[in-house]
Tab-separated table of C-alpha atoms in Angstrom:
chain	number	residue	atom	x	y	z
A	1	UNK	CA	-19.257	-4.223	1.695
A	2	UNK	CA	-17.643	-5.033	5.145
A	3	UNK	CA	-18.421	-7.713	7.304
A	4	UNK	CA	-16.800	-9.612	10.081
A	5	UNK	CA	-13.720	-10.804	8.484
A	6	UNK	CA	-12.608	-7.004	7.207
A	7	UNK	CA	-9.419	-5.562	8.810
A	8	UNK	CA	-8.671	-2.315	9.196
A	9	UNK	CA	-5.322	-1.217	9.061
A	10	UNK	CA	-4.791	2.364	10.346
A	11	UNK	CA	-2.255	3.478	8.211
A	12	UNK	CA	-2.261	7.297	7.165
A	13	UNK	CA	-0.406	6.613	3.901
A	14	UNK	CA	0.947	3.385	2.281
A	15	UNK	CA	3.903	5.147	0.101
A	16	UNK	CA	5.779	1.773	-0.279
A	17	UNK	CA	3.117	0.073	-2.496
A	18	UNK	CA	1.639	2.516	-4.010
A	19	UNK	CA	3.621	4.102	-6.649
A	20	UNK	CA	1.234	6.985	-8.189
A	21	UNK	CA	4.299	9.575	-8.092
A	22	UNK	CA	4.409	12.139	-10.844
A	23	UNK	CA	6.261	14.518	-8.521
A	24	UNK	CA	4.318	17.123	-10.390
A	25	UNK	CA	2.915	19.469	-7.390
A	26	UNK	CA	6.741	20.406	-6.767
A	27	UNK	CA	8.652	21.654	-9.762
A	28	UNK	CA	11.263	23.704	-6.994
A	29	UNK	CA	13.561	20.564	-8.078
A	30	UNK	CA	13.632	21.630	-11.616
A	31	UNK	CA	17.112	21.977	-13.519
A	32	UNK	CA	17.231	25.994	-12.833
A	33	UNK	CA	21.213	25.764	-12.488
A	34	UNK	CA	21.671	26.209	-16.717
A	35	UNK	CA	22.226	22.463	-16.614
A	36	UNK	CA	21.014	19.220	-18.878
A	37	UNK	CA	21.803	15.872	-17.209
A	38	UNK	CA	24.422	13.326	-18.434
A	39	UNK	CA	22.163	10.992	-18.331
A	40	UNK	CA	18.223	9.877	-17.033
A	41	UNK	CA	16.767	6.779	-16.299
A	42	UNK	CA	13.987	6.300	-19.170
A	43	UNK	CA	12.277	8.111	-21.584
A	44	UNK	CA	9.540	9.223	-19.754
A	45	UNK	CA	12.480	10.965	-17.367
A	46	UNK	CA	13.756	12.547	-20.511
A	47	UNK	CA	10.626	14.058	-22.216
A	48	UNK	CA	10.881	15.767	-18.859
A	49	UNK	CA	13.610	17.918	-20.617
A	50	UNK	CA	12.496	20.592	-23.156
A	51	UNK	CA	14.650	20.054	-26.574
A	52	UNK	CA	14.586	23.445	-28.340
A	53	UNK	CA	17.203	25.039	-30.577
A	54	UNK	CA	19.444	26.810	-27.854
A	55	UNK	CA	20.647	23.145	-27.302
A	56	UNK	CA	20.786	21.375	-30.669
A	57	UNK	CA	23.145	18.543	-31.024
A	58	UNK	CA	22.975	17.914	-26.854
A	59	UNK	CA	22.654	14.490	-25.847
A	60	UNK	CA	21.225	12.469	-22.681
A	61	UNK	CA	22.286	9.159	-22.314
A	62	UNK	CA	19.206	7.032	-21.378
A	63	UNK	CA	20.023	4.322	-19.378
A	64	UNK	CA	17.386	1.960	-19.404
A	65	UNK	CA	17.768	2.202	-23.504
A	66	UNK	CA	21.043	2.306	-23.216
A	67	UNK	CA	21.264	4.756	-25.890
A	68	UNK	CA	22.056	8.346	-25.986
A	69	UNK	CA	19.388	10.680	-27.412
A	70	UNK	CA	20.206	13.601	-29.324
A	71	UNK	CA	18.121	17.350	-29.623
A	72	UNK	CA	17.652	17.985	-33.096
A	73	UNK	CA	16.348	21.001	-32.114
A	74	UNK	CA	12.654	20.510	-31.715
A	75	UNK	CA	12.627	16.776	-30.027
A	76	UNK	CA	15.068	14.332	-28.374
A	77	UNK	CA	16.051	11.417	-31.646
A	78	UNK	CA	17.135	8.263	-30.644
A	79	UNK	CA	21.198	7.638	-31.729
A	80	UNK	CA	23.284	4.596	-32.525
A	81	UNK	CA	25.315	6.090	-30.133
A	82	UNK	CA	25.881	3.613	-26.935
A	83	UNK	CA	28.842	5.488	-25.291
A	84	UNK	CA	27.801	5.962	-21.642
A	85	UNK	CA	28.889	9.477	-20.380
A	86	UNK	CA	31.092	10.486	-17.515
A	87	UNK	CA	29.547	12.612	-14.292
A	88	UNK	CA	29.862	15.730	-15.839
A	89	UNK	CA	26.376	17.424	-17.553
A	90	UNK	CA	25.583	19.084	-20.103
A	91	UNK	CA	26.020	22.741	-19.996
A	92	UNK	CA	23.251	24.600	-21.604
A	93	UNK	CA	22.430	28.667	-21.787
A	94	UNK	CA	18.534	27.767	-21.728
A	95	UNK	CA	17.240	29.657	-18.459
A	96	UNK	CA	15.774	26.321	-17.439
A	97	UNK	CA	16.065	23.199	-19.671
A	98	UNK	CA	13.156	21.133	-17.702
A	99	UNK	CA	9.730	21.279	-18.961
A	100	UNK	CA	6.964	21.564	-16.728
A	101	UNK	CA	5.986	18.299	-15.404
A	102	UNK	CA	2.308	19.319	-14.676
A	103	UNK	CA	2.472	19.611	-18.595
A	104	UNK	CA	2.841	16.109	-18.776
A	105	UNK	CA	-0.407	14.021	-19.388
A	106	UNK	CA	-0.258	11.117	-16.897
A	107	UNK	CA	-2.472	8.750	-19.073
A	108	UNK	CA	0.230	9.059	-21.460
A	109	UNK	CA	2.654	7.182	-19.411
A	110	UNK	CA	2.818	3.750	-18.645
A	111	UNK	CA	3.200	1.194	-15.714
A	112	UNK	CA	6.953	1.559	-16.166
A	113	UNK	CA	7.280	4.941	-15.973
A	114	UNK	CA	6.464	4.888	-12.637
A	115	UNK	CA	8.546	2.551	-11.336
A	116	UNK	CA	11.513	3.243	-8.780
A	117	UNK	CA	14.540	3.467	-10.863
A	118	UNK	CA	16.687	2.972	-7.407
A	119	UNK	CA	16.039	-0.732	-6.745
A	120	UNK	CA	16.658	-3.882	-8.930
A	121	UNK	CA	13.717	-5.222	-10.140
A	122	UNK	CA	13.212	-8.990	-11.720
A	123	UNK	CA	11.218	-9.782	-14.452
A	124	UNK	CA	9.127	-12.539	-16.130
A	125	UNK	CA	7.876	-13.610	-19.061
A	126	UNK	CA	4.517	-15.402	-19.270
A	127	UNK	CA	4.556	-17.791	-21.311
A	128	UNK	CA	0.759	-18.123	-22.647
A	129	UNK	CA	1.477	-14.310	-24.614
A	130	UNK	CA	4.546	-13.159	-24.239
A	131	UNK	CA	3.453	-10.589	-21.768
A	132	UNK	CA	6.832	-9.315	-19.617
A	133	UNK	CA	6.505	-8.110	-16.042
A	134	UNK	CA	8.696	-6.238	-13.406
A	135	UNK	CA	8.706	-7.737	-10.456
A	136	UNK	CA	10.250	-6.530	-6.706
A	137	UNK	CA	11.340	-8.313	-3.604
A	138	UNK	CA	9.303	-6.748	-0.649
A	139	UNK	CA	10.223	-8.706	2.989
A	140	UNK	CA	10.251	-12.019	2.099
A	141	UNK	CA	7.560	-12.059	-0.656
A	142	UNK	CA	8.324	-12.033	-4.403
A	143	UNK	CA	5.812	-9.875	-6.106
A	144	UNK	CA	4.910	-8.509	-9.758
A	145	UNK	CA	5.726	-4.816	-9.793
A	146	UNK	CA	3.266	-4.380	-12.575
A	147	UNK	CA	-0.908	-5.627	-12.706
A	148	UNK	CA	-1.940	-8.544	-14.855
A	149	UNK	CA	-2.618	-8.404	-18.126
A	150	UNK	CA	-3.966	-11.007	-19.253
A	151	UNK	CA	-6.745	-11.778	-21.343
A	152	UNK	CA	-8.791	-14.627	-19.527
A	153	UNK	CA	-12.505	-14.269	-21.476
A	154	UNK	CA	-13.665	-17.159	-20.437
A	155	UNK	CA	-17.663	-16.021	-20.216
A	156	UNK	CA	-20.007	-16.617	-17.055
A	157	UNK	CA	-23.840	-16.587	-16.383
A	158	UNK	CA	-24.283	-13.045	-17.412
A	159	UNK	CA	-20.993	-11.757	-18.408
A	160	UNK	CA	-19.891	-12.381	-21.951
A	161	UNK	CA	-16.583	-12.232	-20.347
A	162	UNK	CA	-15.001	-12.504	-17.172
A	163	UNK	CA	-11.824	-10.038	-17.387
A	164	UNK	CA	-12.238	-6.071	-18.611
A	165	UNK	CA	-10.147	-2.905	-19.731
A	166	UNK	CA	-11.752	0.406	-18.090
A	167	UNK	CA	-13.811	1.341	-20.438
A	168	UNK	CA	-12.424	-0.957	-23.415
A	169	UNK	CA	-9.288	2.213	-23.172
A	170	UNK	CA	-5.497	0.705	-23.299
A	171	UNK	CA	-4.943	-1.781	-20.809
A	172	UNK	CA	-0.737	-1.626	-21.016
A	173	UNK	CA	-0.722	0.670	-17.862
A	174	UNK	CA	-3.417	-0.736	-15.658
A	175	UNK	CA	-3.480	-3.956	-16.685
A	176	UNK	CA	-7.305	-5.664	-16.740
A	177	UNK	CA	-9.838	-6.097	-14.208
A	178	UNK	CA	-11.014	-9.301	-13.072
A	179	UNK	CA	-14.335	-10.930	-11.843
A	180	UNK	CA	-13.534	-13.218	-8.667
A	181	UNK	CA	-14.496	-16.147	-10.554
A	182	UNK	CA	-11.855	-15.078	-12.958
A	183	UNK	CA	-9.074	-14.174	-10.692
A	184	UNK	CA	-9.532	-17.686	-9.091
A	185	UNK	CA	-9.423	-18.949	-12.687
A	186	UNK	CA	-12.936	-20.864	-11.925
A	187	UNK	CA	-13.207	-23.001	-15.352
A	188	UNK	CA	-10.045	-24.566	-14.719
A	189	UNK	CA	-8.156	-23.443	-17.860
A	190	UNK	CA	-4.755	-23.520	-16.254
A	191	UNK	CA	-5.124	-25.745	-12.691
A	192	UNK	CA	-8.076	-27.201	-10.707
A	193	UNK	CA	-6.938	-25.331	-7.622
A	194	UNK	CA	-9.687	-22.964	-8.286
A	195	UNK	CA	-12.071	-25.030	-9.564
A	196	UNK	CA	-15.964	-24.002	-9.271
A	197	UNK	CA	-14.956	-20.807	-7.013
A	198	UNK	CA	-17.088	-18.264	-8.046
A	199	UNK	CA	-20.071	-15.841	-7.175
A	200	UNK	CA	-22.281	-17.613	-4.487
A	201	UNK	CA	-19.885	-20.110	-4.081
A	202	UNK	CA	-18.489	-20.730	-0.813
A	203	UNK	CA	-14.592	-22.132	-2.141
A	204	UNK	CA	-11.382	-20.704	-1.446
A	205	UNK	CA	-9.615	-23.443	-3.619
A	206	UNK	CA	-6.606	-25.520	-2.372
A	207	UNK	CA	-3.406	-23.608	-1.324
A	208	UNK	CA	-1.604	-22.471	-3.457
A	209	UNK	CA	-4.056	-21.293	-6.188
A	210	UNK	CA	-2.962	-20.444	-9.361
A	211	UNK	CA	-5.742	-18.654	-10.443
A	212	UNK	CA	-4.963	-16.111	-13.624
A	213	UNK	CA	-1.407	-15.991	-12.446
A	214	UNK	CA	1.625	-16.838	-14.950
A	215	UNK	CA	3.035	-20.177	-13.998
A	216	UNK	CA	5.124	-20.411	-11.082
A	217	UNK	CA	3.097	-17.631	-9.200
A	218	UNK	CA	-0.042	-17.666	-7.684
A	219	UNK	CA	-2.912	-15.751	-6.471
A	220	UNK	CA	-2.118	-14.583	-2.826
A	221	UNK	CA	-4.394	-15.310	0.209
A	222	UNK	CA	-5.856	-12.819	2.237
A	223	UNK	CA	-3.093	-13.837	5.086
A	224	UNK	CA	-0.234	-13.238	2.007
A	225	UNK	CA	-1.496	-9.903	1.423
A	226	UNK	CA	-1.972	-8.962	5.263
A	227	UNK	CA	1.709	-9.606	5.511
A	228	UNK	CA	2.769	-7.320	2.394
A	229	UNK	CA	1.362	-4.389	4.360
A	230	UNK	CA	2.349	-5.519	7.799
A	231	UNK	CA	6.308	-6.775	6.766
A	232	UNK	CA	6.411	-2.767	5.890
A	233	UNK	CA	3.851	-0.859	7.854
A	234	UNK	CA	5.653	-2.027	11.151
A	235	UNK	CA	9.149	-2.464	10.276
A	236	UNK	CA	9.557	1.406	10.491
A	237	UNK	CA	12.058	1.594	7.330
A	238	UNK	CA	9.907	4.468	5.714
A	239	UNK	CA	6.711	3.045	4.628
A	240	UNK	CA	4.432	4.829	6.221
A	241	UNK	CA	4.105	8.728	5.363
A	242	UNK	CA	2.329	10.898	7.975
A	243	UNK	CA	3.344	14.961	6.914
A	244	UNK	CA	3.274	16.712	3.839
A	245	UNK	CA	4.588	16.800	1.380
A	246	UNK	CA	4.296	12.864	1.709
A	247	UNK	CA	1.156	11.891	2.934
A	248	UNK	CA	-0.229	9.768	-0.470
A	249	UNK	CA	-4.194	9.780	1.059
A	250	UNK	CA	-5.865	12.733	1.806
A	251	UNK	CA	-9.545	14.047	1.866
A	252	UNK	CA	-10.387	10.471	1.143
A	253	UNK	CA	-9.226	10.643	-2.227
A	254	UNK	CA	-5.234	10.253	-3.909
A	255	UNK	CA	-3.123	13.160	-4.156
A	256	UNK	CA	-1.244	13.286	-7.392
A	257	UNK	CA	2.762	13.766	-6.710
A	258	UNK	CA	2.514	12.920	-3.492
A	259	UNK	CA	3.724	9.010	-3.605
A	260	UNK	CA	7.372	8.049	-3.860
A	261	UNK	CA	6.850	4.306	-4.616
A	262	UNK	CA	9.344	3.237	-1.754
A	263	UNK	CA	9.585	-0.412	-2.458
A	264	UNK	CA	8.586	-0.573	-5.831
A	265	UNK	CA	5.251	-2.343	-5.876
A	266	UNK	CA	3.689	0.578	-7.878
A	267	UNK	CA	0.203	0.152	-6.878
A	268	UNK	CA	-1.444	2.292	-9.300
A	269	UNK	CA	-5.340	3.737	-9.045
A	270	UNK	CA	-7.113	1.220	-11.427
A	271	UNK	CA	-10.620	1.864	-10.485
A	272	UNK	CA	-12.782	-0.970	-10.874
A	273	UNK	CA	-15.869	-2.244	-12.733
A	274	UNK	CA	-19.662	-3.120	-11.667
A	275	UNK	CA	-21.563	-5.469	-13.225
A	276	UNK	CA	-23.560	-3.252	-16.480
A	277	UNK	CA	-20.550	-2.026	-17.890
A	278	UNK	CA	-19.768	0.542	-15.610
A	279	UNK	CA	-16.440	1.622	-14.131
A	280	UNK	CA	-15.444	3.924	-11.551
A	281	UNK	CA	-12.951	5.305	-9.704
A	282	UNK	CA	-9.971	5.141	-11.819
A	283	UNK	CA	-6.825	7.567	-10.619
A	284	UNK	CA	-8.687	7.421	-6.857
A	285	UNK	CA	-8.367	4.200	-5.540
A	286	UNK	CA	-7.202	0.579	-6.456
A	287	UNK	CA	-7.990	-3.445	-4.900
A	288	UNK	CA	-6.298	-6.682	-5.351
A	289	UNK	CA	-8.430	-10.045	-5.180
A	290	UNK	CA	-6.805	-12.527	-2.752
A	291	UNK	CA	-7.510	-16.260	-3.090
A	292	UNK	CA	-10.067	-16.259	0.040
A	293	UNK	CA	-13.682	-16.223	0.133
A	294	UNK	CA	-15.471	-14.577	2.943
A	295	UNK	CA	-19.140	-15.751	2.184
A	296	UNK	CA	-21.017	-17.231	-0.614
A	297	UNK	CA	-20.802	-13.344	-2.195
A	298	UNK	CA	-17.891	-12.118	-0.911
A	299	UNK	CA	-14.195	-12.296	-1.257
A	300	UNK	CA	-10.943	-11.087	0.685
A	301	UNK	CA	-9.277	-7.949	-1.420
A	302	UNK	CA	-6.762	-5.503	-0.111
A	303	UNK	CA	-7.922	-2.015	-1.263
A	304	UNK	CA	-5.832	1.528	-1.365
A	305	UNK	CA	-7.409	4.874	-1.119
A	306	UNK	CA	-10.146	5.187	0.421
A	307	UNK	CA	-10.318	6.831	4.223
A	308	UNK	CA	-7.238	7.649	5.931
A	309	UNK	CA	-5.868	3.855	5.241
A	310	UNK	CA	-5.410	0.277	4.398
A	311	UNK	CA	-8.431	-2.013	4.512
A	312	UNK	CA	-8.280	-6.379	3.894
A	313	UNK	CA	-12.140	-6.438	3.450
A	314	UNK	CA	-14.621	-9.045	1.715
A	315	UNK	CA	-15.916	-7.432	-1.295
A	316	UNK	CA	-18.453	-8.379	-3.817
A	317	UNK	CA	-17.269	-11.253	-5.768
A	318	UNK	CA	-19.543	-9.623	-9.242
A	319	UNK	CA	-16.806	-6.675	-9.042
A	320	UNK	CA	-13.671	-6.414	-11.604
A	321	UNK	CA	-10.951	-6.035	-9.841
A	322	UNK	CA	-6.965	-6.003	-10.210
A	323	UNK	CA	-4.432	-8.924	-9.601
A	324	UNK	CA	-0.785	-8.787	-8.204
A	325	UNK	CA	0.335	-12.267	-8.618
A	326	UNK	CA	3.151	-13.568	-5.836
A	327	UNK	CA	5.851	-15.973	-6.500
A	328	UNK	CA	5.522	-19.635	-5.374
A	329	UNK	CA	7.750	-20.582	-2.549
């Protein structure tokens, strides 16, 4: 699917925006030292924390609940309790109060769970459902932290619809996938930016295009996503990863608790879908439609996870893929 327009960046691991970080290949970190925390970020931070009935009547405080949670002996019960805790822990005799994260099924977990609890994300609502997104200041760029989710069905020629779940499964952590047509909102449902840009049809829509995108925000250009990578991958502040334990791509493929989701854009592997109801490569790799068309067929995406880098490529418009939409200036 390359042609002339594709750029490769040779980057050995994009860490920064691409947030698939269960930390679960290292467990060395594990409370060993008899502790339980004062507090943790979120719940999925918690469950990490076995509740058994050496430390009944323990809490955590939780702070994105604000709420302490309580061990009732078998599982951690929310409280009425909002008193946030001073440094000290808990002190527990349990010979190691962390569970196992390998344990943990990662298609239990969400978009937010994977989200860097050290910077301050924004948020917005969409308006058209009600849908609420994180989003993260990288360079100068305003982006959502999270993928759309929303439901565009308008049909095409041979597609009852035009945006997908993988495999009809829960789309709250991956958000949908998206034909071109659709990302570029084609039938003019929410601006005429887009208008008639679709498969075989040689349109990138007038700057800025809406697209899919709440309002306010917009479906980035190729150029718009060449500079999310290149505001990072040059500025030398820890983007890229080239030694283990932190190299995110290798073999070709991703290697699970290997990210650290730098800069919060938490880039997770979506996979994508092929016209025929098929979908592949979900937990492997992941690419964002931008607002450009190469050719009649082809569009601009950026895609993570394939080779030993970053590639801004035209791909075939007939593929689902994901959207990160980027505030309007």
């Amino acid at each position: 699917m390359k042609n002339t327009f594709a750029k490769k960046f040779t980057v050995l691991a994009l860490v920064g925006v691409l947030g698939f970080a269960l930390s679960a290949c290292d467990n060395s970190s594990s409370a060993s030292n008899n502790e339980l925390p004062a507090e943790v970020y979120d719940l999925a931070e918690l469950d990490t924390y076995e509740c058994n009935d050496e430390i009944t009547g323990k809490k955590i405080y939780v702070s994105e609940q604000s709420l302490n949670y309580e061990c009732d002996g078998t599982a951690w019960q929310k409280t009425n309790d909002k008193t946030k805790p001073s440094s000290s822990s808990n002190k527990t005799s349990s010979s190691s109060s962390k569970k196992n994260t390998s344990d943990i099924n990662p298609e239990n977990l969400k978009t937010a769970d994977f989200l860097n609890p050290e910077i301050s994300y924004g948020e917005i609502k969409d308006s058209r459902d009600g849908e609420v997104y994180k989003t993260v200041k990288i360079g100068d760029q305003w982006w959502m932290a999270e993928n759309l989710n929303y439901r565009y069905l308008q049909p095409t020629d041979c597609e009852d619809s035009s945006s997908f779940c993988y495999y009809d499964e829960d789309c709250s952590k991956y958000g949908r996938l998206y034909l071109w047509s659709a990302a570029m909102d084609s039938s003019a449902v929410f601006s005429k930016n887009g208008a008639g840009c679709g498969d075989f049809a040689e349109c990138s829509g007038d700057y800025p295009v809406r697209g899919v995108c709440p309002e306010g925000w917009h479906l980035p250009s190729s150029i718009e996503l060449e500079q999310l990578v290149s505001t990072k991958a040059t500025s030398g502040s820890g983007l890229i990863m080239n030694s283990e334990p932190g190299t995110l791509l290798k073999g070709g493929s991703w290697k699970q608790g290997s990210g650290i989701n730098a800069f919060g854009f938490t880039a997770l592997p979506a996979g994508y879908r092929s016209r025929g109801e098929h979908y592949y490569d979900k937990g492997q790799r992941t690419c964002f439609w931008s607002s450009t068309s190469d050719v009649i067929h082809l569009a601009n995406a950026v895609c993570f996870g394939e080779g030993d880098g970053v590639d801004l490529r035209g791909e075939k418009k007939e593929l689902s893929y994901s959207i990160r939409c980027l505030k309007d200036n």
